[in-house]
Coordinates of C-alpha atoms and ligand atoms in Angstrom, one line a residue:
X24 CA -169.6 -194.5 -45.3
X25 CA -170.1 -196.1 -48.6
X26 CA -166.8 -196.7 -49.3
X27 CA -166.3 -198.9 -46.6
X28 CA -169.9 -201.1 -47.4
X29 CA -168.6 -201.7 -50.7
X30 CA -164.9 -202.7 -49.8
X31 CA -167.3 -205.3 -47.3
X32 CA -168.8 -206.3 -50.3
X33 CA -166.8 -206.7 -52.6
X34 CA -164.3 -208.5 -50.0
X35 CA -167.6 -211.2 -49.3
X36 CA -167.8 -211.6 -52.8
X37 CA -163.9 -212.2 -53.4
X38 CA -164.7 -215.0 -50.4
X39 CA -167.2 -216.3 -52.6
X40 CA -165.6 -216.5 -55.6
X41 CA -161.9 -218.0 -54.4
X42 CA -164.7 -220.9 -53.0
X43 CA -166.0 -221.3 -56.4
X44 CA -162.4 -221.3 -57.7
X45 CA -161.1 -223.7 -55.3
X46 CA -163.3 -226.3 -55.9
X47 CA -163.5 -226.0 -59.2
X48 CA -159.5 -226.1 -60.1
X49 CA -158.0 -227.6 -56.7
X50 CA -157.1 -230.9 -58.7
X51 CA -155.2 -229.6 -61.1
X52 CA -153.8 -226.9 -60.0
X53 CA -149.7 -227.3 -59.6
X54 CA -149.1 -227.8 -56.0
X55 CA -148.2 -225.4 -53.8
X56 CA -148.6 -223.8 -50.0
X57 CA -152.1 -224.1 -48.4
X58 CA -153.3 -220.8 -47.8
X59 CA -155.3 -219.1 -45.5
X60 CA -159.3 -218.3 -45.5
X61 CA -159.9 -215.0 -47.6
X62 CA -156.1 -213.8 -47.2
X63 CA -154.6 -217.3 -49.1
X64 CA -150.7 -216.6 -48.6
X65 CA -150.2 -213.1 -48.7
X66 CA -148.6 -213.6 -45.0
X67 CA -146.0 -216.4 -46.2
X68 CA -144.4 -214.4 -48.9
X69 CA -141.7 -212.0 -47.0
X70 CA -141.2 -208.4 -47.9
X71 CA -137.5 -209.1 -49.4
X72 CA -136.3 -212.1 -50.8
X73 CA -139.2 -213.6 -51.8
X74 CA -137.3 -215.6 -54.4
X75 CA -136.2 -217.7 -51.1
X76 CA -139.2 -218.8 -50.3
X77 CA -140.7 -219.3 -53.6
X78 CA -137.5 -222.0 -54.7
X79 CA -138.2 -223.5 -50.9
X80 CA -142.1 -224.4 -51.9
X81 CA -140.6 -225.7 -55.1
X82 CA -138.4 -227.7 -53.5
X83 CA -140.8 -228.6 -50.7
X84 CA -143.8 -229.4 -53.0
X85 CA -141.4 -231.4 -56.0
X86 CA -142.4 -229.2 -58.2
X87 CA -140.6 -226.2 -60.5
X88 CA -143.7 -224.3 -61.2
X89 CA -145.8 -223.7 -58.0
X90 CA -149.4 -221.7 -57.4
X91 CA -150.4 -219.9 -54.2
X92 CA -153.0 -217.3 -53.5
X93 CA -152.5 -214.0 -52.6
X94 CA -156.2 -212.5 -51.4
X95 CA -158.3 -213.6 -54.3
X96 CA -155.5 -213.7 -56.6
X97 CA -154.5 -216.9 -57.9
X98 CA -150.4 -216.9 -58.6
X99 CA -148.2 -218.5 -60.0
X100 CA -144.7 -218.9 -59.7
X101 CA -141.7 -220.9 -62.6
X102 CA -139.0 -221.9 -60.9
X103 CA -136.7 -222.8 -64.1
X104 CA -135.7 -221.2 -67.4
X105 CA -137.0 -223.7 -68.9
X106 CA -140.6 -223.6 -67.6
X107 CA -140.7 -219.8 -68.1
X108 CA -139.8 -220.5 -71.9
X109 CA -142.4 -222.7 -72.3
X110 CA -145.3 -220.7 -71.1
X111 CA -144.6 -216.7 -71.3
X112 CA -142.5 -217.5 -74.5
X113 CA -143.5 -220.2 -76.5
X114 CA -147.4 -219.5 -75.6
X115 CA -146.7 -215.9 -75.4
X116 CA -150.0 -214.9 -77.1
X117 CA -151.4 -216.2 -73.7
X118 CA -149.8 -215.5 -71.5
X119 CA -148.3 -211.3 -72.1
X120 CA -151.0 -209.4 -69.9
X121 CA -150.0 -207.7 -66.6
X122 CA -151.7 -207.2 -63.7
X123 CA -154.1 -204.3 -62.9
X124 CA -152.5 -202.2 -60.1
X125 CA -154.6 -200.0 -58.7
X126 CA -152.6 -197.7 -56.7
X127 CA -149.3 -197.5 -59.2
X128 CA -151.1 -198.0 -62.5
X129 CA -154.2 -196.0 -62.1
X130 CA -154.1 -193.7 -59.5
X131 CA -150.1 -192.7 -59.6
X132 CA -150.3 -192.4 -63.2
X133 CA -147.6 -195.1 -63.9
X134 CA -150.5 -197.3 -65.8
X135 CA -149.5 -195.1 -69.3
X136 CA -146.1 -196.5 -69.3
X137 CA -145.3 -199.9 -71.0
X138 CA -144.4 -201.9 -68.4
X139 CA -147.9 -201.7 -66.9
X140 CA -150.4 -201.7 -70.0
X141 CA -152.2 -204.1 -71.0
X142 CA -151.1 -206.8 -73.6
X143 CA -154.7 -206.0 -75.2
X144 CA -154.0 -202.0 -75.0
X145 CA -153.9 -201.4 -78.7
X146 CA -151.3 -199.2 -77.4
X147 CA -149.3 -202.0 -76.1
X148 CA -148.0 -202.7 -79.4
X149 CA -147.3 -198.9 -80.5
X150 CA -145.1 -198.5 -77.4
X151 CA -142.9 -202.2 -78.5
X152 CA -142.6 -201.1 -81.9
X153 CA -141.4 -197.5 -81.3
X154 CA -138.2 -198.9 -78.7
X155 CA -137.6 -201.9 -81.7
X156 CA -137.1 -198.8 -84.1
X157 CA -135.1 -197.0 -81.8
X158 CA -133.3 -199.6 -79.5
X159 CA -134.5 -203.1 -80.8
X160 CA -131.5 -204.5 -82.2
X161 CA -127.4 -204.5 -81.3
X162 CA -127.2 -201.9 -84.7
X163 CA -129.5 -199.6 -83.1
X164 CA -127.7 -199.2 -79.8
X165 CA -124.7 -199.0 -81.4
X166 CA -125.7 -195.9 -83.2
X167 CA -125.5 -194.0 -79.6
X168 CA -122.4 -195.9 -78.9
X169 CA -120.8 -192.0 -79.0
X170 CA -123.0 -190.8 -76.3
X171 CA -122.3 -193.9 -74.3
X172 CA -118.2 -193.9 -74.6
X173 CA -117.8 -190.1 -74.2
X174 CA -120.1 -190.6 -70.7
X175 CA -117.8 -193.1 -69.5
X176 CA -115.1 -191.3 -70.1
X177 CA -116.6 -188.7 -67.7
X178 CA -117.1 -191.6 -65.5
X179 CA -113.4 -192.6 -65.2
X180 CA -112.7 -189.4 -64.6
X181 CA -115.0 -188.7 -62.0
X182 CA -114.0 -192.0 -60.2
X183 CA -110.5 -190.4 -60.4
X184 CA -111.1 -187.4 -58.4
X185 CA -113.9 -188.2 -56.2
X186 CA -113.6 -192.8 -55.3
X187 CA -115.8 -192.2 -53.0
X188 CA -119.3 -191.8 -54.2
X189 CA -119.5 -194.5 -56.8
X190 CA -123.5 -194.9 -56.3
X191 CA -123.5 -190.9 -57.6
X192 CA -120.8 -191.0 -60.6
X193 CA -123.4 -193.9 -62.0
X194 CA -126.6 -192.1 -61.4
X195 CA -125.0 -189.3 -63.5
X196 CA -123.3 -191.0 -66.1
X197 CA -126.1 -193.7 -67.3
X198 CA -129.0 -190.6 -66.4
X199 CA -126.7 -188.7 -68.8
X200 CA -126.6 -191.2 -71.6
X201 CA -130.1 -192.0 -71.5
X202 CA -131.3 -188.1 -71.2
X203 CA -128.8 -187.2 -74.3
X204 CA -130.1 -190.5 -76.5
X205 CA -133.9 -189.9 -75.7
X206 CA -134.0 -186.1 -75.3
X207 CA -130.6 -184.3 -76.9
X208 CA -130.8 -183.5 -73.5
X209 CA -127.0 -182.9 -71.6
X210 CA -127.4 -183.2 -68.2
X211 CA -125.5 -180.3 -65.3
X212 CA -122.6 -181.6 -63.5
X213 CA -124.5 -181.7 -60.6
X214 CA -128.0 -181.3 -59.4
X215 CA -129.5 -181.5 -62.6
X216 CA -133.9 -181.1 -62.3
X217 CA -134.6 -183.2 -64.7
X218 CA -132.2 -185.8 -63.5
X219 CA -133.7 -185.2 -59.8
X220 CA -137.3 -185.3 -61.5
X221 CA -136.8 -188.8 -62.7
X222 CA -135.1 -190.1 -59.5
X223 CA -137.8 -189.1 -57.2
X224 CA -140.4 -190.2 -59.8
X225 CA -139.0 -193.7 -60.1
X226 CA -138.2 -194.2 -56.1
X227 CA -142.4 -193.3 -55.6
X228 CA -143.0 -196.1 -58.6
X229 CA -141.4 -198.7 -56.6
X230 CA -143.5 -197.4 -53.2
X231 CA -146.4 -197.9 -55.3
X232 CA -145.9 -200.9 -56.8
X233 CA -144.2 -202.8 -54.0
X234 CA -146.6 -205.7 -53.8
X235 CA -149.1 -205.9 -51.2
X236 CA -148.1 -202.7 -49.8
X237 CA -151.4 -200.6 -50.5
X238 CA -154.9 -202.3 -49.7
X239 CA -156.6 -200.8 -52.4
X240 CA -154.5 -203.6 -54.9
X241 CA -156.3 -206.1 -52.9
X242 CA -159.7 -204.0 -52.6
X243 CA -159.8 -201.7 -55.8
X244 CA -163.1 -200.4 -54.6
X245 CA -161.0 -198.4 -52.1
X246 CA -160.1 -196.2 -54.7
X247 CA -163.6 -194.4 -54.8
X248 CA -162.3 -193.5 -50.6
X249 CA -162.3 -189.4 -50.9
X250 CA -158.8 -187.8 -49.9
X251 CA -160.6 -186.1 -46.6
X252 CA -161.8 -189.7 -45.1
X253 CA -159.8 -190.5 -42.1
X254 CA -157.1 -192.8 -43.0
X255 CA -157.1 -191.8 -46.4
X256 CA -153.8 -190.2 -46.3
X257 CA -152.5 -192.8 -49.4
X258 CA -155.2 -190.8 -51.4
X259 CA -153.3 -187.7 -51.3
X260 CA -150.2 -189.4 -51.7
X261 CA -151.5 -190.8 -54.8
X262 CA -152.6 -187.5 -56.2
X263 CA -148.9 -186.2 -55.3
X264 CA -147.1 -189.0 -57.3
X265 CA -149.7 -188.8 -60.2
X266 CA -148.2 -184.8 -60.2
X267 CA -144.6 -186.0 -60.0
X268 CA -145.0 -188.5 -62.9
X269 CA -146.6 -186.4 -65.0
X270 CA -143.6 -183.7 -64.5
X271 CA -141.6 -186.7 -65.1
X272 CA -143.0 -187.5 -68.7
X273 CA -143.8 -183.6 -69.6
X274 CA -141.1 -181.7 -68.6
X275 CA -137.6 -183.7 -70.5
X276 CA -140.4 -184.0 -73.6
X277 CA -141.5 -180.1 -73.8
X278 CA -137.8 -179.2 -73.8
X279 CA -136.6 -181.8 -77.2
X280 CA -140.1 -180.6 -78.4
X281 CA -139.4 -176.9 -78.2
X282 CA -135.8 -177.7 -79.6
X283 CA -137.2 -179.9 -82.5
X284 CA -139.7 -176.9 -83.2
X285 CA -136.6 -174.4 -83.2
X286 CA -134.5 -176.6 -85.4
X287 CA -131.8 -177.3 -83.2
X288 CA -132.6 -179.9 -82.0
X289 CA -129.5 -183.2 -82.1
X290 CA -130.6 -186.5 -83.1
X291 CA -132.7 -188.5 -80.4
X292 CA -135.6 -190.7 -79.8
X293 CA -137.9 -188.3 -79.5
X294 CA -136.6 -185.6 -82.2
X295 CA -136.8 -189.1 -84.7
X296 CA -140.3 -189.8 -83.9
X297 CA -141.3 -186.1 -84.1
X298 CA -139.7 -185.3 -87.7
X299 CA -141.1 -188.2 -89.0
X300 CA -144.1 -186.7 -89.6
X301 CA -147.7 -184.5 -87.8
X302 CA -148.3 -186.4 -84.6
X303 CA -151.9 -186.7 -83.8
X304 CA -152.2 -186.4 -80.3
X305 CA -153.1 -190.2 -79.1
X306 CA -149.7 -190.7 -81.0
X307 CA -147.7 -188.0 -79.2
X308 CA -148.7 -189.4 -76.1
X309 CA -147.4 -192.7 -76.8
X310 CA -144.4 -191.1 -77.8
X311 CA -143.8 -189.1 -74.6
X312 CA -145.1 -192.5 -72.9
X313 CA -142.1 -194.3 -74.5
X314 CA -139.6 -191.6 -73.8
X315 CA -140.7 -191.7 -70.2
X316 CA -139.8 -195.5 -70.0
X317 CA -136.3 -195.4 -71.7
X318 CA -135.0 -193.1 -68.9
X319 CA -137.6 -194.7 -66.0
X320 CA -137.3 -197.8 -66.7
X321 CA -133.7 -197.2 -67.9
X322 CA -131.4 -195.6 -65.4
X323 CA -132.0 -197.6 -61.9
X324 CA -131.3 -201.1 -63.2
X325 CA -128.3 -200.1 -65.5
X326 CA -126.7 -198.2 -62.5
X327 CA -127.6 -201.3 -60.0
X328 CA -125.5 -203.9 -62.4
X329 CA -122.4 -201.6 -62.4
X330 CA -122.9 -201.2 -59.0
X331 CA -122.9 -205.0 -58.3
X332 CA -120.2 -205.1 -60.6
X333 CA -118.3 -203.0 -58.4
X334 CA -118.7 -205.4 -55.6
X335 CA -117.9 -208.6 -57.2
X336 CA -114.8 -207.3 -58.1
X337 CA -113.8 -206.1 -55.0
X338 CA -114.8 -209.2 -53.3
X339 CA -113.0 -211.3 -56.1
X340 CA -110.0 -210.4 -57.1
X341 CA -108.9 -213.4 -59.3
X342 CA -111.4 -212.5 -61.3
X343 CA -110.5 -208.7 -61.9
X344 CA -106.9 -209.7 -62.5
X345 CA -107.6 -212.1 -65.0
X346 CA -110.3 -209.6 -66.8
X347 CA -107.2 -207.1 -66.5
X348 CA -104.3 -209.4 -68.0
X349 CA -106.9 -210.0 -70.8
X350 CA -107.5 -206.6 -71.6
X351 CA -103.5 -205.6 -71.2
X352 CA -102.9 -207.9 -73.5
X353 CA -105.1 -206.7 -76.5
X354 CA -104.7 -203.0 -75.0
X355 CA -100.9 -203.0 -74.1
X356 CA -102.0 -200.2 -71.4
X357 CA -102.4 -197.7 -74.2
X358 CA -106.2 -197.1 -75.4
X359 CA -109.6 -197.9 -73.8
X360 CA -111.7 -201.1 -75.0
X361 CA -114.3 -200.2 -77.6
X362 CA -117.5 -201.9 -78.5
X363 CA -115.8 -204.4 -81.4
X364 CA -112.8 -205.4 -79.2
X365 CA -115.5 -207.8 -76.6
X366 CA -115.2 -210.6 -79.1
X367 CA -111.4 -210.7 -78.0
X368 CA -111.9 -210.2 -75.0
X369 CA -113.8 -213.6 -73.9
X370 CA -113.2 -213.5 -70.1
X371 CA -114.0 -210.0 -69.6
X372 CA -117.3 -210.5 -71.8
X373 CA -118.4 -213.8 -69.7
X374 CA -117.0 -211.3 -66.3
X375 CA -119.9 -209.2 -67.7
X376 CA -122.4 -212.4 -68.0
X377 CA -121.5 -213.7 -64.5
X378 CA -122.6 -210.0 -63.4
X379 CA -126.2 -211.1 -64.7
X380 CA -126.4 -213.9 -63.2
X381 CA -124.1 -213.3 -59.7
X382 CA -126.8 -210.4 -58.7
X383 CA -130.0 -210.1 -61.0
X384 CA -131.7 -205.9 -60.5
X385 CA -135.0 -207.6 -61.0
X386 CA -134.9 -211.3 -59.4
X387 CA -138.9 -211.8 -60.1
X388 CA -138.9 -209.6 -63.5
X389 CA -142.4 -208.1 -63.8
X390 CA -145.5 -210.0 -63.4
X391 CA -147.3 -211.6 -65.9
X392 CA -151.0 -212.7 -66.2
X393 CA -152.4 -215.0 -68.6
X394 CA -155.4 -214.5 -70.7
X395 CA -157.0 -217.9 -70.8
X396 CA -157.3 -220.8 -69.0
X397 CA -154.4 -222.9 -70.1
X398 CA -152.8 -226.5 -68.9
X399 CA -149.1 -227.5 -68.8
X400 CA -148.2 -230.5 -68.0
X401 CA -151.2 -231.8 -66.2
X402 CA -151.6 -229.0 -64.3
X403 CA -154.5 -226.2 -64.9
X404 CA -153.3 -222.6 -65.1
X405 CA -156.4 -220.6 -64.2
X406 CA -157.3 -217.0 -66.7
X407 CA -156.4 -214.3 -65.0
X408 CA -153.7 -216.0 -62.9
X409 CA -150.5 -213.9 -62.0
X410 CA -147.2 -215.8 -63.2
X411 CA -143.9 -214.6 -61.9
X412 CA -140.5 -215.8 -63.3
X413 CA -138.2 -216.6 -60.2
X414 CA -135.4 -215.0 -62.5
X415 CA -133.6 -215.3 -59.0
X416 CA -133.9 -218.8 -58.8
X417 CA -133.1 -219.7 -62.4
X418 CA -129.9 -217.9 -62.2
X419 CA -128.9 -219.7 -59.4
X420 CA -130.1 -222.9 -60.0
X421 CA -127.5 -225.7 -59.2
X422 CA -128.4 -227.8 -61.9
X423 CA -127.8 -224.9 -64.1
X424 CA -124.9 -222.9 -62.6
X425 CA -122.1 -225.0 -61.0
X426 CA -121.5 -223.6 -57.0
X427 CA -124.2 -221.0 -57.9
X428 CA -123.4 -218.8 -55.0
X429 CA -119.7 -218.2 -56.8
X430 CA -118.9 -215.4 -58.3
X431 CA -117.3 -217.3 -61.7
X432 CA -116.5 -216.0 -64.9
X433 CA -114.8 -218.7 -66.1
X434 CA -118.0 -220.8 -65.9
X435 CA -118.9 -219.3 -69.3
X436 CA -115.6 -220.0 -71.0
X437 CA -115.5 -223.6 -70.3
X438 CA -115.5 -226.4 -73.0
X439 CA -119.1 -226.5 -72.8
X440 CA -120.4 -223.4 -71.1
X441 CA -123.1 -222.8 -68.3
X442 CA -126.3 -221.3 -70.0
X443 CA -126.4 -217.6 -71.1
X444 CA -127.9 -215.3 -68.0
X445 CA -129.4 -213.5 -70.6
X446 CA -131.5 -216.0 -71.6
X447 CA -133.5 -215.4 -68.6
X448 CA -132.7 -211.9 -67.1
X449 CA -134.2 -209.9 -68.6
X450 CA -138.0 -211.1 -68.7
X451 CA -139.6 -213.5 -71.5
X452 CA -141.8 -213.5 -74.4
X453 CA -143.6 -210.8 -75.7
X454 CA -142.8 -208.8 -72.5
X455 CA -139.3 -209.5 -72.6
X456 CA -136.8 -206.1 -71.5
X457 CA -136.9 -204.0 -74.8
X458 CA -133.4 -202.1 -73.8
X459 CA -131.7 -205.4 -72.8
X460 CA -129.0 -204.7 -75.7
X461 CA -128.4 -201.0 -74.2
X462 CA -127.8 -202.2 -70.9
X463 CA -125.7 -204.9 -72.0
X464 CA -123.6 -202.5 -73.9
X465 CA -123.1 -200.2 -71.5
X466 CA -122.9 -202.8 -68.9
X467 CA -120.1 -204.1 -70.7
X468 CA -118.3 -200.5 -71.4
X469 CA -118.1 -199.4 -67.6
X470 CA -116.9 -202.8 -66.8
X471 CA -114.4 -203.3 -69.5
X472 CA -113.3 -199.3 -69.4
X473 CA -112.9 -199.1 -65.4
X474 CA -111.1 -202.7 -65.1
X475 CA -108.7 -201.3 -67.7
X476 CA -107.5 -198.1 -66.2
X477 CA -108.8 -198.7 -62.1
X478 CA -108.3 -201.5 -59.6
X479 CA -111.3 -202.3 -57.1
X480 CA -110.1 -203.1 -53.8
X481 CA -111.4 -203.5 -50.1
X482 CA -111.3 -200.1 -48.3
X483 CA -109.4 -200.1 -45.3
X484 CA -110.5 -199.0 -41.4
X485 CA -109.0 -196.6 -39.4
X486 CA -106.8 -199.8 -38.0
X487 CA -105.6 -200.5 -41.2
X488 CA -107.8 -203.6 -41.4
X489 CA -109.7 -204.5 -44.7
X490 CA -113.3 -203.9 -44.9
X491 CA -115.1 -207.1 -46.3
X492 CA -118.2 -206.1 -48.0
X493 CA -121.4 -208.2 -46.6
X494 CA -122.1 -208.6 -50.2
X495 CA -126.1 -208.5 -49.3
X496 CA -128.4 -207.1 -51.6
X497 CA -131.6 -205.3 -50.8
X498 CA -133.7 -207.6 -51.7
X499 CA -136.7 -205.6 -52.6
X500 CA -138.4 -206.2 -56.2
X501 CA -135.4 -204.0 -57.5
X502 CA -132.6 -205.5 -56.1
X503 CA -129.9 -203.2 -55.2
X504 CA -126.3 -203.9 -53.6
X505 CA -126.3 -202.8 -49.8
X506 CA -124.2 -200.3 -49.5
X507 CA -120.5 -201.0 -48.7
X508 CA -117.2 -198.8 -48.8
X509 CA -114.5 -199.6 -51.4
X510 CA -110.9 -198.3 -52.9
X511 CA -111.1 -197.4 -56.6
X512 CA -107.8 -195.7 -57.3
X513 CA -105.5 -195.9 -60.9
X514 CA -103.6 -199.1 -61.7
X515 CA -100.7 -196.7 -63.0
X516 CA -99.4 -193.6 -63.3
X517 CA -99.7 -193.9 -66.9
X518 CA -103.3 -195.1 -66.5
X519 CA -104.1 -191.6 -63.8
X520 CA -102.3 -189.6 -66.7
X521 CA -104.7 -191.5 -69.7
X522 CA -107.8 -190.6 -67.6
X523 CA -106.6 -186.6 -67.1
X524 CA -105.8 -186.3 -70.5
X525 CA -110.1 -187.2 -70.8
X526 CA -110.3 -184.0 -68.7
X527 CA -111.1 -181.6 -72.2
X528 CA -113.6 -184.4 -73.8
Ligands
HEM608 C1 -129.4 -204.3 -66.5 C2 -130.4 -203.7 -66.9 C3 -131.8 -204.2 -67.1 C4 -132.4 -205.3 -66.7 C5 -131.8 -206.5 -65.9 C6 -133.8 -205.3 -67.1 C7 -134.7 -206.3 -66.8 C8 -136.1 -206.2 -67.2 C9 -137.0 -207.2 -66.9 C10 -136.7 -208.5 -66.1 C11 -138.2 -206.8 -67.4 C12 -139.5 -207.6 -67.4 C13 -139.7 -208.4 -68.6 C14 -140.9 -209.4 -68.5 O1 -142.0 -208.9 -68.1 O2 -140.8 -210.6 -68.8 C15 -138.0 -205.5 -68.0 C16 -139.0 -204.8 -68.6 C17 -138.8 -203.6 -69.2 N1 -137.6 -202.9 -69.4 FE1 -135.8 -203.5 -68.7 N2 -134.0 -204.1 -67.8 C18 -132.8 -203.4 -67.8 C19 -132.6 -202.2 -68.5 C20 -133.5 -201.5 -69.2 C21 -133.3 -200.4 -70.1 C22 -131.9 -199.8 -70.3 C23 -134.5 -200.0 -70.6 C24 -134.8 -198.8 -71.6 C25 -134.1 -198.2 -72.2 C26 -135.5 -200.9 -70.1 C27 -136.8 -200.8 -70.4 C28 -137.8 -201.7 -70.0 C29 -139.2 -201.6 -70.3 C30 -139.9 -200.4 -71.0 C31 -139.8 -202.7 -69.8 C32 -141.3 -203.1 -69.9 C33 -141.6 -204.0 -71.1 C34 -143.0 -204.5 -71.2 O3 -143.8 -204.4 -70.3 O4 -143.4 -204.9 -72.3 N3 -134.9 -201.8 -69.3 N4 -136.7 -205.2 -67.9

């Protein structure tokens, strides 16, 4: 069994080492939770909302930046905006690595997409600068500002005749915009296999990467463990996501390619990267790489704001009537909002900030890891330490955000507003989200376009009694709503009859 000597060995020698460590940092490490022998804290930290019980050890140790130990793996965790800006921004050249995952990055074949290569990947910076071209700036969204409005028209429409599978009509719309701006790809009406390609690819990323759920993350030398050993069924399972992903990436890039070669190909990422000129073939795998992340990374975060957007509303609705009046009166009831019109329409744009904030898709971002020892403020920050942003935290910090727990709009149009979600929500640094201006404009279109024409209200039971969404989220390191039942119908018959006449579009 030499798998198994070496995991004993290597786990003596992690032993060993978080000894060495100990002594040599405990002084100036930030404080934090005493751990365990050999496991450190990997039992304190709950399966969903961590967040919870990292701002409690903040709180409990006086302290906004906090380390604790998972195995051998000396973490980190910034409890404030302000902290994260200082390290993963301002000493970003630091502090922009991820950490290694074994099962995810290496073995499911998820380790070739941005969001887990190495700051030091000469890659890395191949990927960044590819979405900058593409999707870097608010001009270069808006150049697929067609794609976007003409899908959520479809969406309008599509809440219109079927309110009841709201989770579905996103999937399609913001998979649809995505495919078409990356690909030239249209999506089918329904079960599209591309579409179903990347859904089941991205549901097996978060298996993999949920943290602490495969030992091989804690033991890499597990990964040498043939498929046949007994208990090695996470092997195979491995093998059959690194299948899936590579469909994922091949499949949606073979198809613009062949339509590129053909000359029929529409404009999109891909056909822009692949005109430009002879791809060698390290730089055509960065490209498919890239494309793979726009709709990956892309689709399940988008279609989780709306969601949650959805639910606020339906749970507040002093705050979709007053979006509404705003929008009537620019509007008068007679065309949709477009992207120019959100700097008149200040409540609905904050409504769209308070979304953000109210219920974050990623409340700990993506881990970081820094390069080099480092100390801030007094306190030593090991190399090779993971640091995680409590984006959850920050965004509902009371210090920050007045009655936090509110869902507010109107705390962003004060006199002197609360501080800009944004700022913190999507990531820091070097790392920070490089499609954070798509999702905020298509956040903002399916928020401003369905408040215009629909109202969101609280579905009713068979008694005629109002259904009051729990308003819980998954919790999970995507952070979905849990699912609830809601009324979505047409504020008019003048607003059902705008949204048939989309019908030919
Ligand atoms: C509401 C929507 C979104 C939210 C809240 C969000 C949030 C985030 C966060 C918190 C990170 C981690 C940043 C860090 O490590 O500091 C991230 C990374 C990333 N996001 Fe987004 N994101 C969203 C939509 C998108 C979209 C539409 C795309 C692509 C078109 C995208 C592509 C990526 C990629 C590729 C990374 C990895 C970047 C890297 O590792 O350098 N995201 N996002």
């Amino acid at each position: 069994m030499p798998g198994l000597v070496e995991a004993a060995l290597l786990l003596a020698s992690i032993f060993v080492l978080r000894v060495f460590w100990l002594r040599k940092s405990r002084a100036a490490l930030p404080p934090g939770p005493k751990g365990w022998p050999i496991i450190g804290n990997a039992l304190n930290i709950p399966k969903e909302h961590a967040w919870n019980a990292f701002a409690k050890w903040g709180k409990e140790y006086g302290s906004d930046i906090v380390a604790t130990r998972i195995f051998s793996q000396p973490t980190i965790i910034l409890n404030t905006t302000d902290i994260a800006t200082s390290l993963l921004d301002k000493r970003s050249a630091i502090y922009s690595d991820r950490p290694t995952l074994v099962m995810g990055g290496e073995l499911a074949g998820w380790g070739t997409g941005c969001p887990l290569t190495s700051y030091q990947s000469p890659r890395f910076k191949e990927l960044r600068r590819m979405f900058h071209g593409v999707i870097g700036t608010r001009g270069g969204v808006a150049k697929f500002y067609e794609v976007t409005e003409r899908q959520m028209r479809k969406l309008l429409k599509r809440l219109l005749d079927d309110p009841d599978k709201v989770v579905e009509h996103l999937r399609w719309t913001i998979g649809s915009i995505v495919l078409e701006m990356t690909y030239g790809y249209k999506i089918q009406e329904s079960n599209d296999s591309l579409v179903e390609l990347v859904d089941t690819a991205v549901e097996q990323f978060s298996q993999a990467t949920a943290p602490g759920a495969f030992a091989v993350d804690i033991i890499p030398a597990l990964r040498y463990v043939p498929e046949w050993f007994p208990g090695a069924g996470w092997k195979k399972l491995a093998t059959y996501w690194a299948q899936c992903h590579e469909n994922m990436v091949n499949k949606p890039y073979e198809y613009a390619k062949a339509r590129v070669t053909a000359g029929t190909a529409p404009p999109s990422f891909v056909s822009n990267l692949l005109e430009e000129r002879e791809l060698s073939p390290d730089r055509e795998f960065i490209v498919k790489s890239a494309a793979a992340d726009m709709h990956a990374a892309g689709t399940d975060t988008t279609v989780s704001t709306i969601h949650t957007f959805i639910l606020a509303m339906n749970l507040n609705p002093a705050a979709q009537s007053l979006a509404q009046s705003e929008l009537d009166a620019l509007l008068g009831g007679e065309r949709l909002p477009n992207l120019t019109d959100r700097t008149n329409l200040p409540y609905v744009d904050a409504l769209v900030k308070e979304v953000f904030r109210w219920g974050p898709v990623g409340p700990l971002g993506l881990p970081h890891r820094v390069m080099e020892d480092d100390v801030y403020e007094g306190y030593h920050i090991p190399k090779g330490s993971v640091v995680i942003p409590n984006i959850w935290q920050m965004l509902h910090d009371p210090s920050v955000y007045s009655n936090p727990s509110t869902f507010d709009p109107s705390r962003f149009t004060k006199a002197k507003p609360e501080r800009d979600p944004r700022d913190s929500c999507f990531g820091f640094g070097r790392r920070i989200c490089p499609g954070m201006h798509l999702a905020d404009q298509e956040v903002y279109l399916a928020c401003a376009n369905i408040l215009t024409l629909f109202n969101i209200t609280k579905a009713k039971d068979e008694n005629g009694k109002e259904i009051v969404p729990s308003g819980e989220f998954t919790g999970g390191v995507v952070n979905y709503p849990k699912p609830f039942k809601c009324d979505i119908k047409p504020r008019s018959a003048k607003a059902e009859a705008m949204v048939r006449g989309f019908e030919t579009v």
